[in-house]
XYZ file of C-alpha atoms in Angstrom:
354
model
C 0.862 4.048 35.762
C -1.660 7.018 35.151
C -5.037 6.422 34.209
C -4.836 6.688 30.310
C -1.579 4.479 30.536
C -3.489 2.066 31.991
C -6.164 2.322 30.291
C -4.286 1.699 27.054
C -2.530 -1.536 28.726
C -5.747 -2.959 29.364
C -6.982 -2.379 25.734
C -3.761 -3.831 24.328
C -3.969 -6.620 26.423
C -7.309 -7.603 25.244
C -6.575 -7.469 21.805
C -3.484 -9.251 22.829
C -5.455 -12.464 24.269
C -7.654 -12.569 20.772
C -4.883 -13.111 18.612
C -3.134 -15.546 21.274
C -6.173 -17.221 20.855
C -5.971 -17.404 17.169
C -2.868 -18.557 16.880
C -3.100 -21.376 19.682
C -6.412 -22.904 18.175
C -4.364 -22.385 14.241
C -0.927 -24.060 15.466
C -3.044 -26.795 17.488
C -5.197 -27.273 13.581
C -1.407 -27.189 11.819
C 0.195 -29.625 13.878
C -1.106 -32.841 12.220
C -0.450 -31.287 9.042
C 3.186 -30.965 9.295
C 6.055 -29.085 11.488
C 6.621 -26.543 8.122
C 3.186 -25.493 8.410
C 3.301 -25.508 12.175
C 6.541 -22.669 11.227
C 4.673 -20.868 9.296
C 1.208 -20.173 11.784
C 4.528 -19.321 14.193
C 5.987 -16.674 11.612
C 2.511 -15.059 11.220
C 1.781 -14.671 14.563
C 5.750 -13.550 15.148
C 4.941 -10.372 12.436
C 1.432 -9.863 14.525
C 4.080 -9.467 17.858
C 5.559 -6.517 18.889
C 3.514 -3.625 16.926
C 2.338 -0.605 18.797
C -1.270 -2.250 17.850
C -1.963 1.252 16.221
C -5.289 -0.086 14.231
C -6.894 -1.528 17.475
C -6.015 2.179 19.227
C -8.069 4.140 16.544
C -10.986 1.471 17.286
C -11.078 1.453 20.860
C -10.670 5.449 20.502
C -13.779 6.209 18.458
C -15.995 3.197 20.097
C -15.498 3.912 23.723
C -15.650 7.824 23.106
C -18.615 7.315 21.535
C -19.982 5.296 24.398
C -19.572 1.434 23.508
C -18.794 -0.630 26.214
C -18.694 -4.090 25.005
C -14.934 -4.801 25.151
C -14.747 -8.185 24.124
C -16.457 -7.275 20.812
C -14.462 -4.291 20.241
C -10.920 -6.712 21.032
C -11.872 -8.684 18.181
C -12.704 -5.936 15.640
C -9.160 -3.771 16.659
C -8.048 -7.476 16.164
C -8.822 -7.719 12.962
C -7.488 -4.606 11.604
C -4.191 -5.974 13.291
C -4.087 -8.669 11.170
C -5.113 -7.239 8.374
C -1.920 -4.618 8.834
C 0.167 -7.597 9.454
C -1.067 -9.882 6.008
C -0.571 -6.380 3.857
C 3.331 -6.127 5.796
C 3.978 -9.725 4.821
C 2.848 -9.495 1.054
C 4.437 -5.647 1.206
C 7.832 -7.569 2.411
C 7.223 -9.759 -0.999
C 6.627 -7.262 -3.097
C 9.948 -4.876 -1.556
C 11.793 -8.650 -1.640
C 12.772 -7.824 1.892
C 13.900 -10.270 3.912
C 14.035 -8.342 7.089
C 11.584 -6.056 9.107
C 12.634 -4.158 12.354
C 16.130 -6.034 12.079
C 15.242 -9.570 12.624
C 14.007 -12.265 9.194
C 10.656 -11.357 8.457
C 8.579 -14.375 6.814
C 10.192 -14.517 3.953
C 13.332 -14.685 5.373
C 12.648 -17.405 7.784
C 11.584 -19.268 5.915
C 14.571 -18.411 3.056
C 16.913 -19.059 5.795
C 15.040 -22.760 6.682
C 15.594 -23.582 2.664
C 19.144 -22.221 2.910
C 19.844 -24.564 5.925
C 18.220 -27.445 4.022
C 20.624 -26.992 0.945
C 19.005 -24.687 -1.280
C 21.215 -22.313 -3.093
C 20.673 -18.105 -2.645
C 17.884 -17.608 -5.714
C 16.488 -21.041 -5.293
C 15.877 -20.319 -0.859
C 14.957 -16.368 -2.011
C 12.102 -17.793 -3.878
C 11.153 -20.933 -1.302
C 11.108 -18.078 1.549
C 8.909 -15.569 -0.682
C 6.473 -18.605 -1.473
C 5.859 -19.194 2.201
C 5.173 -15.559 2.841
C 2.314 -15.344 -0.016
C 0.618 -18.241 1.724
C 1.171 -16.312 5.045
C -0.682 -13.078 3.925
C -3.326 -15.202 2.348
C -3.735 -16.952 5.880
C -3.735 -13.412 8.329
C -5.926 -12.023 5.423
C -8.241 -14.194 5.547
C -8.656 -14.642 8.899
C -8.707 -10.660 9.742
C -12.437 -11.472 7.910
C -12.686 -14.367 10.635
C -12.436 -12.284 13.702
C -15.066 -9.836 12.594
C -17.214 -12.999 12.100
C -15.987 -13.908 15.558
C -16.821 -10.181 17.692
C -20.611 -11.534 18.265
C -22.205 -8.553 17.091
C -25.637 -8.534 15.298
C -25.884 -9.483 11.831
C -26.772 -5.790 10.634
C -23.428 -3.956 12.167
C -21.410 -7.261 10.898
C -22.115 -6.218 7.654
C -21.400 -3.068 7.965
C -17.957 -3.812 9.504
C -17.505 -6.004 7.157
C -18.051 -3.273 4.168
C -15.550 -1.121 6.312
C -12.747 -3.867 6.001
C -13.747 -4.542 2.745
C -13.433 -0.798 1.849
C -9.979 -0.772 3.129
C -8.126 -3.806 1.261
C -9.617 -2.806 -1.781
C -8.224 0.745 -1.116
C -4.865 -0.852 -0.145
C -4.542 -2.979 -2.939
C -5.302 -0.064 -5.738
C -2.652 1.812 -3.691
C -0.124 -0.838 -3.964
C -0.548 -1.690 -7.100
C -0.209 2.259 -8.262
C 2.974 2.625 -5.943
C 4.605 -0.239 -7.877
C 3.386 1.200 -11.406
C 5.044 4.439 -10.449
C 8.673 2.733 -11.220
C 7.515 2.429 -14.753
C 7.268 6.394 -14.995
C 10.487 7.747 -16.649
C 9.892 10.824 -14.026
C 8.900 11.147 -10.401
C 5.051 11.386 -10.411
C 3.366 14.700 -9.051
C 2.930 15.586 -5.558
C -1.189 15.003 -5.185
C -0.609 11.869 -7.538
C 1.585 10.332 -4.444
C -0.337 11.902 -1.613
C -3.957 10.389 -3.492
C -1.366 6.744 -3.617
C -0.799 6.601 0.189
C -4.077 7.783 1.319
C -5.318 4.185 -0.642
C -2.151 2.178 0.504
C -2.007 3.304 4.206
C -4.972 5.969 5.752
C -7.808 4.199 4.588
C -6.503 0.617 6.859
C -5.049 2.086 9.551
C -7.191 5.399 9.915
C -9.930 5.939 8.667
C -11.517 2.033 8.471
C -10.772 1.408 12.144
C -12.153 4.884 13.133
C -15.579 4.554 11.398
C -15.559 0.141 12.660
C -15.421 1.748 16.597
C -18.176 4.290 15.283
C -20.143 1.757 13.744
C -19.803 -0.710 16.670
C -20.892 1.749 18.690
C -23.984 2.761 17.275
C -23.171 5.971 16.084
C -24.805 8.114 13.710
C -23.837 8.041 9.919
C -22.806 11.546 9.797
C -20.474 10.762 12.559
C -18.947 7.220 11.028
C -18.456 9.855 7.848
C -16.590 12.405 9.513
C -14.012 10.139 11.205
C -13.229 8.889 7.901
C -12.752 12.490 6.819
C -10.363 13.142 10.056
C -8.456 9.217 9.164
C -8.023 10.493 5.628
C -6.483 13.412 6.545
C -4.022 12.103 9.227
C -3.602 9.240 7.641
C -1.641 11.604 4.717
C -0.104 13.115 7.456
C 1.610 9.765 9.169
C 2.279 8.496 6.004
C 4.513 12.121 4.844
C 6.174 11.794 8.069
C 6.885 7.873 7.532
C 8.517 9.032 4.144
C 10.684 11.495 5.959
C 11.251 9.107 8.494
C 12.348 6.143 5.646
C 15.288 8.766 4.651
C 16.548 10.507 7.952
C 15.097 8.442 11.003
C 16.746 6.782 13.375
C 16.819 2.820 12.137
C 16.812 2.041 16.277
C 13.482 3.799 16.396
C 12.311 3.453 13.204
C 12.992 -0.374 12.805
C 14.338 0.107 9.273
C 17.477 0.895 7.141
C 17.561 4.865 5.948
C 19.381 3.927 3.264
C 16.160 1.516 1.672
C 13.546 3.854 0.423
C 16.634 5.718 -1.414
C 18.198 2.037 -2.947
C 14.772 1.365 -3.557
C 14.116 4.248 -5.682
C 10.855 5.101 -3.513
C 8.604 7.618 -5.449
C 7.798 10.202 -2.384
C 6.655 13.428 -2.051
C 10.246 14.232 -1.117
C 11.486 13.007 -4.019
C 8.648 14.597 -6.199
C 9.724 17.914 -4.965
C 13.564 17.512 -4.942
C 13.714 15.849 -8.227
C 12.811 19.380 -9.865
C 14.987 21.292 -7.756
C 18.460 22.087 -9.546
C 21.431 19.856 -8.790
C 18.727 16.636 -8.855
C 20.422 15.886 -12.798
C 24.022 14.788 -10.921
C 22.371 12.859 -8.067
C 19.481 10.903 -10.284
C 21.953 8.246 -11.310
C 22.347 7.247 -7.254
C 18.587 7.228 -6.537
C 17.116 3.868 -7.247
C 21.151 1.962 -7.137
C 20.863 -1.340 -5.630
C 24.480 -0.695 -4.668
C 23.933 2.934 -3.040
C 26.614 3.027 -0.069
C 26.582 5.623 2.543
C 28.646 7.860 0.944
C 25.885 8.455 -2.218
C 23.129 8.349 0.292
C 24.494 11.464 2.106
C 24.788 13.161 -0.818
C 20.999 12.515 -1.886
C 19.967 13.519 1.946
C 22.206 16.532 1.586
C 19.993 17.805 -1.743
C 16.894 16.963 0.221
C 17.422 19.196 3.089
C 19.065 21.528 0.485
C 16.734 21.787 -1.864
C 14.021 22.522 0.457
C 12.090 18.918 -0.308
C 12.297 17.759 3.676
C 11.155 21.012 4.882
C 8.240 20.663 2.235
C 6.996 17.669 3.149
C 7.633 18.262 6.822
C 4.995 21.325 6.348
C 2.631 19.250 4.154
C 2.357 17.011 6.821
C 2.031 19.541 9.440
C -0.885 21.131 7.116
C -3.077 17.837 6.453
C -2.855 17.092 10.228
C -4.396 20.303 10.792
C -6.888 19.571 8.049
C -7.728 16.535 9.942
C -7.862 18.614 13.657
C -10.288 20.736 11.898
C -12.642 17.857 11.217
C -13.280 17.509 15.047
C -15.321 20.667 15.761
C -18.183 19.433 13.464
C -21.292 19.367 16.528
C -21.663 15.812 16.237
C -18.072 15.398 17.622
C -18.503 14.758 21.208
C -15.873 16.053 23.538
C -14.729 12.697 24.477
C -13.891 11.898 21.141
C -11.980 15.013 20.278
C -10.005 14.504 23.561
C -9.167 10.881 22.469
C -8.004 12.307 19.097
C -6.017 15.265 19.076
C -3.277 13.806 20.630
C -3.546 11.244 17.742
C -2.127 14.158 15.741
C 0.012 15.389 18.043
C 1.728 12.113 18.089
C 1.409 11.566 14.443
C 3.403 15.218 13.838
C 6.000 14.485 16.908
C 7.837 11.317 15.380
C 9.752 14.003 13.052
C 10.449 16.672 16.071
């Protein structure tokens, strides 16, 4: 293992034992109170498992490159933008009514599939399973707060950190709750109306909040914390575009996820915002958005996507804001360290799509 492999191990790993450590005090607090509830602290920390523990990357990234060096404090703050990611998949799973996530029952469905087992009919278990997952995004929510209360910092860069994850649910929730209103729109919203959409539902939590946090742990100057936002907003845009293209024609073994969803779904993306005004989009609009879209329809809507120019599009849009973000980097205040530690952040971000 090279020296950035490792490295990366060892910062996993200690974000790793903070959330172990969680979840062993919670399940030794939920035993008294029931095996059901002792399930549930086990389904929550089963959706914190297996993640590429992307948040706690961009945190160690900016905070070591900026010269912290207080691990233990930095575990617990990557740590809590983990399970903040984790309580916004759960209720995200709700809101989708998916019962799956990366092929195996998410929350709700374990715990639809414990109702099912105990006699519950189909609609009855659906809504028993999506019950338990509201409490478990209330429970990793809240305790994402916890941890930063837990990282033993000083009062003063608490707070801030604290403003940064309160900056970013607030963000996500706005987002969410405009992605949702966009299925009341008779057409598919414009391009920068989407784009501003993910930028509050995904780069603000998983970019540009965990950037500034390592900034801000580390002491940095405010011009500093302010320009990593500026390069998380930017890539941010950039991961989410790609996820989009990803959601339609990725590989579900890679991806974790059906390509046939975001099209059954009737997911307002820049892809569709772009192919929905191309000609031809009048035969295929009936398919987009049917719960009972087979594979047959969902080539065809792929087929107009690539035609139609809409993945090549947002393939280049993506390309463009991660250069946007790149850009951000050669401000003077951006140590070489840090820029090192990022690019490849983009690199990686434009390579899932290659």
């Amino acid at each position: 293992m090279d020296g950035a492999l490792a490295v990366a191990a060892e910062r996993q790993s200690q974000v790793d034992a903070v959330l172990a450590r969680l979840f062993s005090l919670a399940r030794k607090r939920a035993e008294p109170l029931g095996s059901a509830y002792l399930a549930l602290w086990d389904s929550i920390e089963a959706a914190t498992t297996g993640g590429k523990r992307f948040r706690p990357r961009m945190v160690f990234a900016a905070y070591e490159s900026l010269g912290g060096s207080d691990a233990v404090a930095a575990a617990h703050v990557g740590a809590a933008f983990e399970l903040l990611h984790t309580s916004l998949c759960v209720h995200d799973d709700v809101i989708d009514r998916d019962f799956v996530r990366r092929g195996l029952p998410n929350v709700s469905g374990s715990f639809k599939n414990r109702a099912v087992a105990a006699g519950l009919d189909e609609p009855a278990a659906e809504h028993h399973g999506i019950s338990a997952a509201v409490i478990a995004g209330d429970l990793a929510l809240f305790n994402a707060y916890r941890l930063i209360d837990k990282s033993g910092v000083g009062d003063a860069v608490r707070g801030r950190l604290l403003e940064v994850m309160d900056d970013a649910l607030f963000a996500s929730a706005a987002g969410e709750l405009i992605d949702i209103d966009f299925t009341l729109l008779p057409d598919a919203p414009h391009v920068d109306d989407i784009l501003a959409m993910e930028r509050l539902k995904t780069a603000v939590y998983s970019f540009e909040g965990p950037l500034q946090a390592g900034a801000i742990l580390a002491g940095a100057s405010e011009e500093t914390v302010a320009t990593l936002g500026e390069f998380g907003r930017e890539i941010g845009i950039a991961y989410q575009l790609v996820d989009d293209v990803l959601g339609v024609f990725g590989a579900a073994e890679e991806t974790g996820k059906t390509t046939i969803g975001d099209l059954r779904e009737g997911k307002r993306t820049v892809l569709i915002a772009y192919a929905s005004s191309a000609p031809g989009w009048e035969e295929l609009a009936p398919l987009f958005g049917d719960a009972a879209l087979d594979d047959e329809g969902a080539a065809r809507l792929r087929a107009h996507l690539v035609q139609s120019g809409a993945r090549g599009f947002a393939e280049g849009l993506a390309r463009y804001y991660a250069n946007r973000a790149l850009a951000r980097l050669v401000e003077p205040h951006i140590p070489a360290s840090l820029r090192a530690e990022l690019h490849p952040v983009a690199d990686a971000v434009l390579g899932r799509v290659k």
